[in-house]
CSV table of C-alpha atoms (C1' of nucleotides) in Angstrom, one decimal:
chain,number,residue,atom,x,y,z
A,63,MET,CA,129.5,192.5,188.3
A,64,GLU,CA,129.9,192.0,192.1
A,65,LEU,CA,131.7,188.9,193.2
A,66,VAL,CA,131.6,188.0,196.9
A,67,GLN,CA,134.3,185.6,198.1
A,68,GLU,CA,132.7,182.8,200.1
A,69,ALA,CA,135.7,180.4,200.4
A,70,PRO,CA,139.4,180.5,199.4
A,71,TYR,CA,138.8,179.6,195.7
A,72,ARG,CA,135.1,180.3,195.5
A,73,PHE,CA,133.2,183.5,194.5
A,74,ARG,CA,129.5,184.1,194.4
A,75,ILE,CA,127.3,186.3,192.2
A,76,GLU,CA,124.0,187.0,194.0
A,77,PRO,CA,121.0,186.6,191.8
A,78,THR,CA,119.7,189.9,190.4
A,79,GLY,CA,117.4,190.7,187.5
A,80,ALA,CA,116.6,187.7,185.3
A,81,MET,CA,118.9,185.4,187.2
A,82,ARG,CA,117.1,182.3,188.6
A,83,VAL,CA,120.0,181.0,190.6
A,84,PRO,CA,123.4,182.5,191.8
A,85,GLY,CA,126.6,182.4,189.8
A,86,VAL,CA,129.6,180.5,191.4
A,87,VAL,CA,133.1,181.0,190.1
A,88,PHE,CA,135.9,178.8,191.3
A,89,ALA,CA,139.1,180.9,191.0
A,90,SER,CA,141.8,183.0,192.7
A,91,ARG,CA,141.7,186.8,192.6
A,92,GLU,CA,144.6,186.7,190.1
A,93,LEU,CA,142.8,184.4,187.7
A,94,LEU,CA,139.6,186.5,187.8
A,95,GLY,CA,141.5,189.6,186.8
A,96,SER,CA,141.5,188.7,183.1
A,97,ALA,CA,137.9,187.3,182.9
A,98,GLU,CA,135.5,190.3,183.3
A,99,ASN,CA,133.3,189.8,180.3
A,100,ALA,CA,133.2,186.1,181.0
A,101,ILE,CA,131.8,186.7,184.5
A,102,ASP,CA,128.9,188.6,182.9
A,103,GLN,CA,128.3,185.5,180.8
A,104,VAL,CA,128.1,183.3,184.0
A,105,ALA,CA,125.3,185.6,185.3
A,106,ASN,CA,123.5,185.4,181.9
A,107,VAL,CA,123.5,181.6,182.0
A,108,ALA,CA,121.9,181.8,185.5
A,109,ALA,CA,118.8,183.1,183.7
A,110,LEU,CA,118.2,180.0,181.5
A,111,PRO,CA,114.9,178.2,182.1
A,112,GLY,CA,115.1,175.2,184.4
A,113,VAL,CA,118.7,175.9,185.6
A,114,VAL,CA,119.5,174.1,188.8
A,115,ARG,CA,121.5,175.2,191.9
A,116,ALA,CA,123.9,177.6,190.2
A,117,SER,CA,125.7,178.7,187.1
A,118,TYR,CA,129.3,177.6,187.6
A,119,ALA,CA,132.6,178.6,186.2
A,120,MET,CA,136.0,176.8,186.4
A,121,PRO,CA,139.3,178.6,187.2
A,122,ASP,CA,140.3,178.7,183.5
A,123,ILE,CA,137.2,180.8,182.6
A,124,HIS,CA,137.4,183.1,179.6
A,125,TRP,CA,135.0,184.8,177.2
A,126,GLY,CA,133.1,182.5,174.8
A,127,TYR,CA,130.1,182.3,172.5
A,128,GLY,CA,127.1,182.9,174.8
A,129,PHE,CA,128.4,180.7,177.7
A,130,ALA,CA,131.9,181.4,179.1
A,131,ILE,CA,134.5,178.8,178.3
A,132,GLY,CA,134.9,177.0,181.6
A,133,GLY,CA,131.2,177.2,182.2
A,134,VAL,CA,129.1,174.4,183.8
A,135,ALA,CA,125.3,174.6,184.0
A,136,ALA,CA,122.7,171.9,184.7
A,137,THR,CA,119.0,172.1,183.8
A,138,ASP,CA,116.1,170.0,184.8
A,139,PRO,CA,114.0,168.8,181.8
A,140,GLN,CA,111.1,168.2,184.2
A,141,GLN,CA,111.0,171.9,185.1
A,142,GLY,CA,111.2,173.3,181.6
A,143,GLY,CA,115.0,172.9,181.5
A,144,VAL,CA,116.6,173.8,178.2
A,145,VAL,CA,119.6,172.6,176.2
A,146,SER,CA,121.7,175.3,174.6
A,147,PRO,CA,124.3,174.7,171.8
A,148,GLY,CA,126.3,177.7,173.2
A,149,GLY,CA,126.7,175.7,176.4
A,150,VAL,CA,128.6,173.0,174.5
A,151,GLY,CA,130.5,175.2,172.1
A,152,PHE,CA,131.3,175.0,168.4
A,153,ASP,CA,133.8,172.2,168.8
A,154,ILE,CA,131.4,169.5,170.0
A,155,SER,CA,133.2,166.8,172.0
A,156,CYS,CA,136.6,168.5,171.8
A,157,GLY,CA,138.6,166.6,174.3
A,158,VAL,CA,141.8,164.9,175.3
A,159,ARG,CA,143.3,161.4,175.0
A,160,LEU,CA,146.3,160.3,177.0
A,161,MET,CA,148.4,157.2,176.2
A,162,ALA,CA,151.2,155.9,178.3
A,163,SER,CA,154.2,154.2,176.7
A,164,ASP,CA,156.4,151.4,178.0
A,165,ILE,CA,159.6,153.4,177.6
A,166,ASP,CA,161.3,156.2,179.6
A,167,ALA,CA,162.5,159.6,178.4
A,168,SER,CA,166.1,158.4,178.4
A,169,ASP,CA,165.2,155.5,176.0
A,170,LEU,CA,163.5,157.9,173.6
A,171,GLU,CA,166.1,160.7,173.6
A,172,PRO,CA,168.5,159.1,170.9
A,173,VAL,CA,165.6,158.7,168.4
A,174,LEU,CA,163.4,161.7,169.3
A,175,GLU,CA,164.1,163.6,166.1
A,176,LYS,CA,163.4,160.5,164.0
A,177,LEU,CA,160.2,159.9,165.9
A,178,MET,CA,159.0,163.4,165.4
A,179,ASP,CA,159.9,163.2,161.6
A,180,GLY,CA,157.8,160.0,161.6
A,181,LEU,CA,154.8,161.6,163.2
A,182,ASP,CA,155.0,164.8,161.1
A,183,PRO,CA,153.6,163.3,157.8
A,184,VAL,CA,151.1,160.9,159.4
A,185,ILE,CA,149.3,163.4,161.7
A,186,PRO,CA,147.1,165.5,159.4
A,187,ARG,CA,146.6,169.0,160.7
A,188,GLY,CA,146.0,172.6,159.9
A,189,MET,CA,143.0,174.3,158.4
A,190,GLY,CA,140.8,172.4,156.0
A,191,LYS,CA,142.1,169.2,154.3
A,192,GLY,CA,143.8,166.0,155.3
A,193,ALA,CA,142.6,162.9,157.2
A,194,VAL,CA,143.9,159.5,158.3
A,195,TRP,CA,140.8,157.7,157.0
A,196,ARG,CA,139.5,158.0,153.5
A,197,LEU,CA,135.8,157.0,153.7
A,198,SER,CA,134.3,154.7,151.1
A,199,GLY,CA,131.0,156.6,151.3
A,200,ARG,CA,128.1,158.0,153.4
A,201,ARG,CA,127.4,154.7,155.1
A,202,GLU,CA,130.8,154.7,156.7
A,203,LEU,CA,130.4,158.2,157.9
A,204,THR,CA,127.0,157.2,159.5
A,205,GLY,CA,128.8,154.3,161.2
A,206,ILE,CA,131.3,156.8,162.7
A,207,LEU,CA,128.5,159.1,163.8
A,208,THR,CA,126.6,156.3,165.6
A,209,GLY,CA,129.6,154.2,166.7
A,210,GLY,CA,132.4,156.7,167.5
A,211,SER,CA,135.7,155.0,168.7
A,212,ARG,CA,133.9,151.6,168.7
A,213,TYR,CA,133.3,151.8,165.0
A,214,ALA,CA,137.0,152.7,164.5
A,215,VAL,CA,138.1,149.8,166.6
A,216,GLU,CA,135.7,147.4,164.9
A,217,HIS,CA,137.4,148.4,161.6
A,218,GLY,CA,140.9,147.6,162.8
A,219,HIS,CA,141.9,150.9,164.3
A,220,GLY,CA,142.7,149.9,167.9
A,221,ASN,CA,141.8,147.3,170.4
A,222,GLU,CA,138.9,146.4,172.8
A,223,ARG,CA,140.9,147.6,175.8
A,224,ASP,CA,140.9,151.1,174.3
A,225,LEU,CA,137.1,151.2,174.5
A,226,LEU,CA,137.1,150.4,178.2
A,227,ARG,CA,139.3,153.5,178.8
A,228,CYS,CA,137.1,155.8,176.7
A,229,GLU,CA,134.3,158.0,178.2
A,230,ASP,CA,131.0,156.3,177.3
A,231,ALA,CA,133.0,153.2,176.2
A,232,GLY,CA,133.8,155.1,173.0
A,233,ALA,CA,130.4,156.1,171.8
A,234,VAL,CA,127.7,158.4,173.1
A,235,ALA,CA,124.3,156.7,173.0
A,236,ASP,CA,121.3,158.2,171.2
A,237,ALA,CA,123.2,159.7,168.4
A,238,ASP,CA,120.9,160.7,165.6
A,239,PRO,CA,122.7,161.2,162.2
A,240,ASP,CA,119.4,162.2,160.6
A,241,HIS,CA,119.7,165.6,162.4
A,242,VAL,CA,123.2,166.2,161.1
A,243,GLY,CA,122.6,168.4,158.1
A,244,GLU,CA,123.9,167.8,154.6
A,245,ARG,CA,126.5,170.6,154.9
A,246,ALA,CA,127.9,169.2,158.1
A,247,LEU,CA,128.2,165.8,156.5
A,248,GLU,CA,130.0,167.2,153.5
A,249,ARG,CA,132.5,169.1,155.8
A,250,GLY,CA,133.0,166.0,157.9
A,251,ALA,CA,133.5,163.5,155.1
A,252,GLY,CA,137.2,164.5,154.4
A,253,GLN,CA,138.4,165.2,158.0
A,254,VAL,CA,138.0,161.8,159.8
A,255,GLY,CA,141.3,161.4,161.6
A,256,SER,CA,142.8,165.0,161.6
A,257,LEU,CA,143.9,167.4,164.4
A,258,GLY,CA,142.6,170.7,163.0
A,259,SER,CA,144.2,173.9,164.2
A,260,GLY,CA,144.2,176.4,167.0
A,261,ASN,CA,145.0,174.9,170.3
A,262,HIS,CA,144.8,171.3,169.0
A,263,PHE,CA,148.0,169.2,169.2
A,264,LEU,CA,149.6,165.8,169.5
A,265,GLU,CA,152.3,166.0,172.2
A,266,VAL,CA,155.0,163.6,173.2
A,267,GLN,CA,155.4,164.2,176.9
A,268,ARG,CA,157.4,162.9,179.9
A,269,VAL,CA,156.0,162.4,183.4
A,270,GLY,CA,157.9,165.0,185.3
A,271,GLU,CA,156.2,164.7,188.7
A,272,ILE,CA,153.9,162.3,190.6
A,273,TYR,CA,151.7,163.8,193.3
A,274,ASP,CA,149.6,160.7,194.2
A,275,ARG,CA,151.6,157.5,193.7
A,276,GLN,CA,148.7,155.1,194.3
A,277,VAL,CA,146.3,156.8,191.8
A,278,ALA,CA,149.1,157.3,189.3
A,279,GLU,CA,149.8,153.6,189.4
A,280,ALA,CA,146.2,152.8,188.8
A,281,PHE,CA,146.3,155.1,185.8
A,282,GLY,CA,149.5,153.3,184.6
A,283,LEU,CA,151.8,156.4,185.1
A,284,ARG,CA,155.3,156.6,186.6
A,285,ASN,CA,158.0,159.1,186.8
A,286,GLY,CA,160.2,159.6,183.7
A,287,GLN,CA,157.7,157.7,181.5
A,288,ILE,CA,157.0,158.8,177.9
A,289,CYS,CA,153.3,159.6,177.1
A,290,VAL,CA,151.3,160.9,174.2
A,291,MET,CA,148.6,163.4,174.6
A,292,ILE,CA,146.1,164.2,171.8
A,293,HIS,CA,143.8,167.3,171.9
A,294,CYS,CA,141.3,167.6,169.1
A,295,GLY,CA,137.6,167.7,168.4
A,296,SER,CA,134.9,167.2,165.7
A,297,ARG,CA,136.3,169.6,163.1
A,298,GLY,CA,134.0,171.3,160.6
A,299,LEU,CA,131.2,168.7,161.2
A,300,GLY,CA,130.8,169.7,164.8
A,301,HIS,CA,131.0,173.4,163.9
A,302,GLN,CA,128.3,173.1,161.3
A,303,VAL,CA,126.0,171.1,163.7
A,304,CYS,CA,126.3,173.9,166.2
A,305,THR,CA,125.6,176.6,163.6
A,306,ASP,CA,122.6,174.8,162.2
A,307,HIS,CA,120.9,174.1,165.5
A,308,VAL,CA,121.5,177.6,166.9
A,309,ARG,CA,119.6,178.9,163.9
A,310,ALA,CA,116.8,176.4,164.3
A,311,MET,CA,116.4,177.3,168.0
A,312,GLU,CA,116.6,181.1,167.4
A,313,ARG,CA,113.6,180.8,165.1
A,314,ARG,CA,111.5,178.8,167.7
A,315,MET,CA,112.4,180.5,171.0
A,316,GLU,CA,109.6,183.0,170.9
A,317,ARG,CA,107.0,180.3,170.4
A,318,TYR,CA,108.3,178.5,173.5
A,319,GLY,CA,108.1,181.7,175.4
A,320,ILE,CA,111.8,181.6,176.2
A,321,GLN,CA,113.6,184.9,176.9
A,322,VAL,CA,117.4,185.0,177.4
A,323,PRO,CA,119.7,188.0,178.1
A,324,ASP,CA,122.0,187.3,175.2
A,325,ARG,CA,121.0,186.1,171.7
A,326,GLN,CA,124.0,183.7,171.8
A,327,LEU,CA,122.2,181.7,174.5
A,328,ALA,CA,119.7,180.3,171.9
A,329,CYS,CA,118.1,177.2,173.5
A,330,ALA,CA,115.1,174.9,173.4
A,331,PRO,CA,113.5,172.7,176.1
A,332,VAL,CA,115.3,169.4,176.4
A,333,ASP,CA,111.9,167.8,175.9
A,334,SER,CA,111.0,169.5,172.6
A,335,ALA,CA,111.5,168.6,168.9
A,336,GLU,CA,114.4,171.2,168.6
A,337,GLY,CA,116.0,170.1,171.9
A,338,ARG,CA,115.9,166.4,171.0
A,339,ALA,CA,117.2,167.2,167.5
A,340,TYR,CA,120.1,169.1,168.8
A,341,LEU,CA,121.0,166.4,171.4
A,342,GLY,CA,120.9,163.7,168.7
A,343,ALA,CA,123.1,165.7,166.3
A,344,MET,CA,125.4,166.7,169.1
A,345,ALA,CA,125.9,163.0,170.2
A,346,ALA,CA,126.6,162.2,166.5
A,347,ALA,CA,129.2,165.0,166.3
A,348,ALA,CA,130.6,163.8,169.7
A,349,ASN,CA,131.1,160.3,168.2
A,350,TYR,CA,132.9,161.8,165.2
A,351,GLY,CA,135.3,163.6,167.7
A,352,ARG,CA,136.0,160.3,169.5
A,353,ALA,CA,136.7,158.4,166.3
A,354,ASN,CA,138.9,161.2,165.3
A,355,ARG,CA,141.1,160.8,168.5
A,356,GLN,CA,141.0,157.0,168.1
A,357,LEU,CA,142.4,157.2,164.5
A,358,LEU,CA,145.1,159.7,165.4
A,359,ALA,CA,146.1,157.5,168.4
A,360,GLN,CA,146.5,154.5,166.1
A,361,ALA,CA,148.6,156.5,163.7
A,362,ALA,CA,150.9,157.6,166.5
A,363,ARG,CA,151.1,154.0,167.8
A,364,GLN,CA,152.4,152.7,164.5
A,365,VAL,CA,155.2,155.4,164.5
A,366,PHE,CA,156.1,154.6,168.1
A,367,GLN,CA,156.3,150.9,167.3
A,368,ARG,CA,158.4,151.4,164.2
A,369,ILE,CA,160.9,154.0,165.4
A,370,ALA,CA,161.1,153.5,169.2
A,371,GLY,CA,159.9,149.9,169.5
A,372,ALA,CA,157.4,151.2,172.1
A,373,ARG,CA,153.8,150.4,172.9
A,374,LEU,CA,151.2,153.0,173.8
A,375,ASP,CA,148.3,152.0,176.2
A,376,LEU,CA,145.3,154.2,176.5
A,377,VAL,CA,145.1,155.9,179.9
A,378,TYR,CA,141.8,157.7,179.2
A,379,ASP,CA,139.8,159.7,176.6
A,380,VAL,CA,137.5,162.5,177.8
A,381,SER,CA,135.6,165.4,176.3
A,382,HIS,CA,135.5,168.9,177.7
A,383,ASN,CA,132.8,170.3,175.4
A,384,LEU,CA,129.5,168.4,175.8
A,385,ALA,CA,126.0,168.3,177.3
A,386,LYS,CA,124.9,165.0,178.9
A,387,LEU,CA,121.9,163.7,180.7
A,388,GLU,CA,123.2,162.6,184.1
A,389,GLU,CA,121.9,161.8,187.5
A,390,HIS,CA,122.9,164.1,190.3
A,391,ALA,CA,121.8,164.6,193.9
A,392,VAL,CA,120.3,168.0,194.4
A,393,ASP,CA,119.3,168.8,198.0
A,394,GLY,CA,119.4,165.1,198.8
A,395,GLU,CA,117.2,164.2,195.8
A,396,ARG,CA,118.4,162.2,192.8
A,397,ARG,CA,117.4,164.1,189.6
A,398,ARG,CA,118.1,163.5,185.9
A,399,LEU,CA,119.7,166.7,184.6
A,400,CYS,CA,121.1,168.0,181.4
A,401,VAL,CA,124.6,169.0,182.3
A,402,HIS,CA,126.4,171.4,180.0
A,403,ARG,CA,130.2,171.5,180.2
A,404,LYS,CA,131.9,174.0,177.9
A,405,GLY,CA,135.6,174.0,178.4
A,406,ALA,CA,135.1,171.9,181.6
A,407,THR,CA,136.0,168.3,182.0
A,408,ARG,CA,133.8,165.6,183.5
A,409,ALA,CA,135.5,164.4,186.7
A,410,LEU,CA,133.8,161.3,188.2
A,411,PRO,CA,134.7,160.5,191.8
A,412,PRO,CA,136.1,157.2,193.0
A,413,GLY,CA,133.4,154.5,193.1
A,414,HIS,CA,131.3,155.9,190.3
A,415,PRO,CA,129.4,153.1,188.3
A,416,ASP,CA,130.3,154.7,184.9
A,417,LEU,CA,134.0,154.0,185.6
A,418,PRO,CA,135.7,150.9,184.2
A,419,PRO,CA,136.4,148.3,186.9
A,420,ASP,CA,140.1,148.9,187.0
A,421,LEU,CA,139.6,152.6,187.6
A,422,ARG,CA,136.7,152.4,190.0
A,423,ASP,CA,138.7,152.7,193.2
A,424,ALA,CA,140.9,155.5,191.9
A,425,GLY,CA,138.4,157.7,190.2
A,426,GLN,CA,138.2,159.2,186.7
A,427,PRO,CA,141.4,160.5,185.0
A,428,VAL,CA,140.9,164.2,184.3
A,429,LEU,CA,143.2,165.3,181.4
A,430,ILE,CA,144.4,168.9,181.3
A,431,PRO,CA,146.4,170.1,178.3
A,432,GLY,CA,148.6,173.1,179.2
A,433,THR,CA,150.7,175.1,176.7
A,434,MET,CA,153.6,174.1,174.6
A,435,GLY,CA,156.4,175.5,176.8
A,436,THR,CA,155.0,174.7,180.2
A,437,SER,CA,153.2,171.5,181.3
A,438,SER,CA,150.0,169.4,181.2
A,439,TYR,CA,148.4,167.7,184.1
A,440,VAL,CA,146.6,164.5,185.0
A,441,LEU,CA,144.0,165.0,187.8
A,442,VAL,CA,141.4,162.8,189.4
A,443,GLY,CA,137.7,163.4,190.2
A,444,MET,CA,136.8,164.0,193.9
A,445,PRO,CA,133.9,162.7,196.1
A,446,GLY,CA,131.4,165.5,196.7
A,447,GLY,CA,132.6,167.7,193.8
A,448,PRO,CA,130.8,171.0,194.0
A,449,ALA,CA,130.0,171.5,190.3
A,450,PHE,CA,128.1,168.4,189.0
A,451,ALA,CA,131.4,166.4,188.8
A,452,SER,CA,133.3,168.8,186.7
A,453,ALA,CA,136.8,170.3,186.7
A,454,CYS,CA,138.8,172.7,184.6
A,455,HIS,CA,140.0,171.9,181.1
A,456,GLY,CA,143.2,173.9,180.3
A,457,ALA,CA,145.2,177.0,180.9
A,458,GLY,CA,142.6,179.5,179.5
A,459,ARG,CA,143.6,182.3,177.1
A,460,VAL,CA,144.6,185.8,178.4
A,461,GLN,CA,145.6,187.1,174.9
A,462,SER,CA,143.4,187.0,171.8
A,463,ARG,CA,144.8,185.1,168.9
A,464,HIS,CA,145.3,188.4,167.1
A,465,GLN,CA,147.2,189.9,170.1
A,466,ALA,CA,149.4,186.8,170.4
A,467,ALA,CA,150.2,186.7,166.6
A,468,ARG,CA,151.2,190.4,166.8
A,469,GLY,CA,153.5,190.0,169.7
A,470,VAL,CA,155.2,186.7,168.9
A,471,ASP,CA,157.3,185.5,166.0
A,472,GLY,CA,156.6,181.9,165.2
A,473,ARG,CA,160.1,181.0,164.0
A,474,ARG,CA,161.6,182.6,167.1
A,475,LEU,CA,159.2,180.7,169.4
A,476,ARG,CA,160.2,177.4,167.7
A,477,ALA,CA,163.9,178.2,168.3
A,478,THR,CA,163.2,179.0,171.9
A,479,LEU,CA,161.3,175.7,172.5
A,480,GLU,CA,164.0,173.7,170.7
A,481,GLU,CA,166.6,175.3,172.9
A,482,GLN,CA,164.6,173.9,175.9
A,483,GLY,CA,164.9,170.5,174.3
A,484,ILE,CA,161.3,170.5,172.9
A,485,ALA,CA,161.0,169.3,169.3
A,486,VAL,CA,158.4,171.2,167.3
A,487,ARG,CA,156.6,170.2,164.1
A,488,PRO,CA,154.3,173.2,163.4
A,489,SER,CA,151.7,173.4,160.6
A,490,SER,CA,152.0,177.2,160.3
A,491,TRP,CA,154.2,179.9,161.8
A,492,ARG,CA,151.2,182.1,162.6
A,493,GLY,CA,149.3,179.2,164.2
A,494,LEU,CA,152.4,178.5,166.4
A,495,ALA,CA,152.7,182.2,167.4
A,496,GLU,CA,149.0,182.3,168.4
A,497,GLU,CA,149.6,179.4,170.8
A,498,ALA,CA,152.6,180.9,172.5
A,499,PRO,CA,152.7,180.1,176.2
A,500,GLU,CA,152.4,183.8,177.1
A,501,ALA,CA,149.0,183.9,175.5
A,502,TYR,CA,147.7,181.7,178.3
A,503,LYS,CA,147.2,181.9,182.0
A,504,ASP,CA,149.7,180.0,184.2
A,505,VAL,CA,148.3,176.4,184.0
A,506,SER,CA,149.8,175.6,187.4
A,507,ALA,CA,147.8,178.4,189.0
A,508,VAL,CA,144.6,177.1,187.3
A,509,ILE,CA,145.4,173.6,188.7
A,510,GLU,CA,146.1,175.0,192.2
A,511,ALA,CA,142.7,176.8,192.2
A,512,SER,CA,140.9,173.7,190.9
A,513,GLU,CA,142.4,171.6,193.7
A,514,GLY,CA,141.8,174.3,196.3
A,515,ALA,CA,138.2,174.6,195.3
A,516,GLY,CA,137.7,170.8,195.8
A,517,LEU,CA,137.0,170.1,192.1
A,518,CYS,CA,139.7,167.6,191.6
A,519,ARG,CA,143.1,166.4,192.9
A,520,LYS,CA,146.5,166.4,191.3
A,521,VAL,CA,148.0,163.1,190.1
A,522,ALA,CA,150.8,163.8,187.8
A,523,ARG,CA,152.5,166.6,185.8
A,524,LEU,CA,153.5,166.0,182.2
A,525,LEU,CA,156.3,168.0,180.5
A,526,PRO,CA,156.5,168.5,176.7
A,527,VAL,CA,159.2,166.6,174.8
A,528,GLY,CA,157.9,167.0,171.2
A,529,VAL,CA,154.9,169.0,169.8
A,530,VAL,CA,153.0,168.2,166.6
A,531,LYS,CA,151.0,171.4,166.3
A,532,GLY,CA,147.7,171.8,164.6
B,24,DA,C1',137.0,176.0,167.6
B,25,DT,C1',135.9,177.1,162.2
B,26,DG,C1',136.6,176.3,154.2
B,27,DT,C1',139.0,182.3,160.9
B,28,DG,C1',134.3,187.4,157.5
B,29,DC,C1',126.7,189.3,156.9
DNA sequence: ATGTGC
């Protein structure tokens, strides 16, 4: 695949074959080196019906199911535009929540081990079982699917201010639980309020550097402050929703006359029975993911209050796996588009009407989880963002899970991290090894490219203090 | 990511 550099952090794939628009990859040469198969996927996405302007990829691009992880693509429903579950990913509404405490790292230090021991049993994680919330029945699950974080808050898990700081005020509209299948409901019933596994975590962090004092202040962040970051998604429920709707779309594509270069790009017109069914089920799974983060946040708050006498205020909660109907200017014209972000974070610019009043001047917090040994970042959306108000979402893998598990010993990794003063509470040694920092790209290089490409701006760097690993 | 595999 030929990539032509057109700006310092911007590469272009000219449309060839079935491509309807060009591909645009925001990255440095170094970051591109490990993403060859994923670049082919960017070109494949450019062939989707109704795709607008370009098929984009963020600097943390790596290979994924159908779409690359780090992919952004918008389609126009009025021009036969499609929605594709592969453009959202299996972990629907996987995302990040950041809370800021009212204590500094030096205040926490004497009780850190106690705090970690307090979090350990109350943050359910690992494959399969365990959840903060035991549901009374299906009606409660339906409430979560339509109400998201709002439902959790209404039932005593959090406060009204939390909702102001959640994307979509805590719940995606137009969720349709009727299109969430029986199997998905069964899988979801016992996992409400759980981290899961893989790269999911709850981290105690310290603000290590401030890049933009004014915006950091608006976000409630200052140097030395203790924060909590939660990264998790919609567990087995979201996974099953994706599986079910990919199958349903595969069966109908021929009748819609849709051809795609890769079977994994199964899709349906946004304005079709299958498209609407998926979007309704996806929104329901997204709300499950948001309630999940709300419940875990509340569990962490109780431990922080009890052991450190500290309060945790929500900075923001945002998804990086979602498709949304949004208005964007295309060639000077406002159009309603279906924006797929898969491993890409929405990054609204200052002044955007969807921001809460106290963040409107600053812009949307963009939360980027790094890896255990390195750092995470808080960014902010930029005016005139080049990719439908999107930015990167993490470091991006360079080693497969298998590779990492072969090359890293989990116990030794924990010892190394503890030597660096990072407390670790893993759920499995293999899982920990798979998430070793060396399995990922350098998150700082990803951030530098994201900023250099004009996708976002740096606000603060967060350093790990304690890791509760899924 | 995922009761890690048709």
